[in-house]
Coordinates of C-alpha atoms in Angstrom, one line a residue:
M13 CA -10.9 -18.1 20.2
L14 CA -10.3 -17.3 23.9
A15 CA -9.2 -20.9 24.4
L16 CA -6.6 -20.5 21.6
I17 CA -5.3 -17.3 23.1
E18 CA -5.0 -18.9 26.5
A19 CA -3.2 -21.9 25.1
A20 CA -0.8 -19.6 23.1
G21 CA 0.0 -17.5 26.1
W22 CA 0.8 -13.8 26.3
P23 CA 3.3 -13.7 23.4
I24 CA 0.4 -14.1 21.0
W25 CA -1.0 -10.6 21.7
P26 CA 1.6 -8.7 19.5
L27 CA 0.8 -11.1 16.7
I28 CA -3.0 -10.5 17.1
I29 CA -2.3 -6.7 16.9
A30 CA -0.1 -7.2 13.9
S31 CA -2.8 -9.3 12.1
I32 CA -5.5 -6.6 12.8
L33 CA -3.2 -3.9 11.4
S34 CA -2.4 -6.1 8.4
L35 CA -6.0 -6.7 7.6
A36 CA -6.9 -3.0 8.0
I37 CA -4.1 -2.0 5.6
I38 CA -5.1 -4.6 3.0
F39 CA -8.8 -3.5 3.0
E40 CA -7.8 0.2 2.9
R41 CA -5.3 -0.3 0.0
F42 CA -7.9 -2.4 -1.9
Y43 CA -10.3 0.5 -1.6
T44 CA -7.8 3.3 -2.3
L45 CA -5.9 1.7 -5.2
R46 CA -8.9 1.0 -7.4
R47 CA -8.1 1.9 -10.9
V48 CA -11.3 3.8 -11.5
T49 CA -10.5 6.2 -8.6
V50 CA -6.8 6.6 -9.3
I51 CA -7.1 7.0 -13.1
P52 CA -10.7 7.8 -13.9
P53 CA -11.6 6.6 -17.5
G54 CA -11.5 9.4 -20.1
L55 CA -10.0 12.0 -17.8
L56 CA -7.2 12.9 -20.2
D57 CA -9.6 13.3 -23.1
Q58 CA -11.9 15.5 -21.0
T59 CA -9.0 17.6 -19.8
I60 CA -7.8 18.2 -23.4
D61 CA -11.3 19.0 -24.5
N62 CA -11.7 21.5 -21.7
L63 CA -8.4 23.1 -22.5
R64 CA -9.3 23.5 -26.2
R65 CA -12.7 25.0 -25.3
H66 CA -12.0 27.2 -22.2
G67 CA -8.2 27.2 -21.7
A68 CA -6.4 26.6 -18.4
N69 CA -9.1 28.2 -16.2
P70 CA -9.2 27.9 -12.3
D71 CA -12.3 25.7 -12.3
L72 CA -10.5 23.1 -14.4
L73 CA -7.4 23.2 -12.2
R74 CA -9.5 22.8 -9.1
A75 CA -11.5 20.0 -10.5
L76 CA -8.4 18.1 -11.6
A77 CA -6.4 18.7 -8.3
E78 CA -9.3 17.6 -6.1
G79 CA -10.6 14.7 -8.3
S80 CA -8.0 11.9 -8.4
A81 CA -4.4 11.1 -8.3
M82 CA -4.2 11.3 -12.1
G83 CA -6.0 14.6 -11.9
R84 CA -3.3 16.0 -9.6
I85 CA -0.6 15.2 -12.2
L86 CA -2.6 16.7 -15.0
A87 CA -3.3 19.8 -13.0
A88 CA 0.5 20.3 -12.5
G89 CA 0.9 20.1 -16.3
V90 CA -2.0 22.4 -17.0
R91 CA -0.6 25.0 -14.6
N92 CA 2.6 25.1 -16.7
I93 CA 0.9 25.0 -20.1
G94 CA 2.5 28.2 -21.3
A95 CA 6.0 27.1 -20.3
T96 CA 8.5 25.2 -22.4
R97 CA 8.2 21.4 -23.0
E98 CA 11.0 20.7 -20.5
V99 CA 9.5 22.8 -17.7
M100 CA 6.0 21.3 -18.2
K101 CA 7.5 17.8 -18.2
E102 CA 9.5 18.5 -15.1
S103 CA 6.4 19.8 -13.3
L104 CA 4.5 16.6 -14.3
E105 CA 7.4 14.4 -13.0
E106 CA 7.4 16.3 -9.6
A107 CA 3.7 15.8 -9.2
G108 CA 4.1 12.1 -10.3
R109 CA 6.7 11.5 -7.5
A110 CA 4.3 13.0 -4.9
V111 CA 1.4 10.9 -6.2
G112 CA 3.6 7.8 -6.2
H113 CA 4.5 8.4 -2.6
D114 CA 0.8 8.7 -1.7
L115 CA -0.1 5.5 -3.5
E116 CA 2.6 3.6 -1.6
H117 CA 1.1 4.8 1.7
Y118 CA 1.0 2.1 4.4
L119 CA 2.8 -0.4 2.1
S120 CA 6.1 -0.1 4.1
T121 CA 4.1 -0.9 7.2
L122 CA 2.5 -4.0 5.5
G123 CA 6.0 -5.1 4.4
T124 CA 7.4 -4.7 7.9
I125 CA 4.6 -6.8 9.4
A126 CA 5.3 -9.5 6.8
S127 CA 9.0 -9.5 7.8
V128 CA 8.5 -9.2 11.6
A129 CA 5.6 -11.6 12.1
P130 CA 7.7 -14.8 11.8
L131 CA 10.2 -13.3 14.3
M132 CA 7.3 -12.5 16.7
G133 CA 6.2 -16.1 16.3
L134 CA 9.8 -17.3 16.9
F135 CA 9.8 -15.2 20.1
G136 CA 6.7 -17.0 21.3
T137 CA 8.4 -20.3 20.4
V138 CA 11.4 -19.3 22.6
V139 CA 9.1 -18.3 25.4
G140 CA 7.3 -21.7 25.2
M141 CA 10.7 -23.6 25.2
I142 CA 11.8 -21.6 28.3
E143 CA 8.6 -22.7 30.0
I144 CA 9.2 -26.3 29.0
F145 CA 12.8 -26.3 30.3
G146 CA 11.8 -24.3 33.4
S147 CA 9.2 -27.0 34.3
Q148 CA 11.9 -29.7 34.5
S149 CA 13.3 -30.6 37.9
P150 CA 15.5 -33.4 39.3
T151 CA 12.4 -35.3 40.3
G152 CA 10.7 -34.9 36.9
G153 CA 8.6 -32.4 35.1
N154 CA 5.1 -31.1 35.6
P155 CA 3.0 -32.5 32.6
A156 CA 0.6 -29.5 32.7
V157 CA 3.4 -26.9 32.5
L158 CA 5.1 -29.0 29.8
A159 CA 2.0 -29.2 27.7
H160 CA 1.4 -25.5 28.1
G161 CA 4.9 -24.7 27.0
I162 CA 4.5 -26.8 23.9
S163 CA 1.2 -25.2 23.0
V164 CA 2.8 -21.7 23.5
A165 CA 5.6 -22.6 21.2
L166 CA 3.5 -24.2 18.4
Y167 CA 0.6 -21.7 18.4
N168 CA 2.9 -18.7 18.2
T169 CA 5.0 -20.2 15.4
A170 CA 1.8 -21.1 13.4
L171 CA 0.2 -17.6 13.9
G172 CA 3.4 -15.9 13.0
L173 CA 3.4 -17.7 9.6
I174 CA -0.4 -17.2 9.2
V175 CA 0.1 -13.4 9.6
A176 CA 3.3 -13.2 7.6
I177 CA 2.4 -15.1 4.4
P178 CA -0.8 -13.2 3.4
S179 CA 0.9 -9.9 4.4
M180 CA 3.8 -10.6 2.1
I181 CA 1.5 -11.7 -0.7
F182 CA -0.6 -8.5 -0.5
Y183 CA 2.5 -6.3 -0.1
R184 CA 3.9 -7.7 -3.4
F185 CA 0.5 -7.4 -5.0
F186 CA 0.0 -3.8 -4.1
R187 CA 3.5 -2.8 -5.1
S188 CA 2.9 -4.2 -8.5
R189 CA -0.4 -2.5 -8.8
V190 CA 1.2 0.9 -7.8
D191 CA 3.9 0.3 -10.4
A192 CA 1.3 -0.4 -13.1
L193 CA -0.7 2.7 -12.2
L194 CA 2.4 4.9 -12.2
V195 CA 3.4 3.7 -15.7
D196 CA -0.1 4.3 -17.0
M197 CA -0.1 7.8 -15.5
E198 CA 3.3 8.6 -16.9
Q199 CA 2.2 7.6 -20.4
Q200 CA -0.9 9.8 -20.1
A201 CA 1.2 12.7 -18.8
I202 CA 3.6 12.4 -21.7
K203 CA 0.6 12.4 -24.1
L204 CA -0.6 15.6 -22.5
V205 CA 2.8 17.3 -23.1
E206 CA 2.9 16.1 -26.7
I207 CA -0.6 17.3 -27.5
V208 CA -0.1 20.7 -25.8
H209 CA 3.1 21.3 -27.7
G210 CA 1.6 20.2 -31.1
E211 CA 3.6 17.0 -31.4
R212 CA 0.5 14.8 -31.3
K213 CA -3.1 15.2 -32.1

């Protein structure tokens, strides 16, 4: 590894930092965006059952708000259970926007890494080319400097692509997962409104 870093030169360090950040975000998002933690199974049914038995009590609101992302949305609806259908729906939409923002946390950073990594690799390539042309003289070039310049150019280009491609794949993957979770939460929130206002059993 140290030999690779030495061969690639100093321009590789920003790419190494970007790769570490990308991996950290990917692992964090995999852990955070698990369906079972965002939308716990049976949460809506349990909430409706508690509402029918005990009403909108503070314990239910606290448990919902602190439990999961879906719970935060349902808590917003339960707080406005005595309001009109429009007011309750609006409170659910506001909570949904806030939850959606939280679910997209770090995704813009991951997308930025995916976009910038090839440019960072290109920068390393340019540095390598400068070294190659700088080693040339009227009497000929230094083979060692020439070889180092070529290795700097190629290693940085390769690492830039190695960082960018998985980052873009996981960025798209997490975006689609967030969209799917938001659609599911929206459907459950609408179901809560319809049940509370007697439009659905």
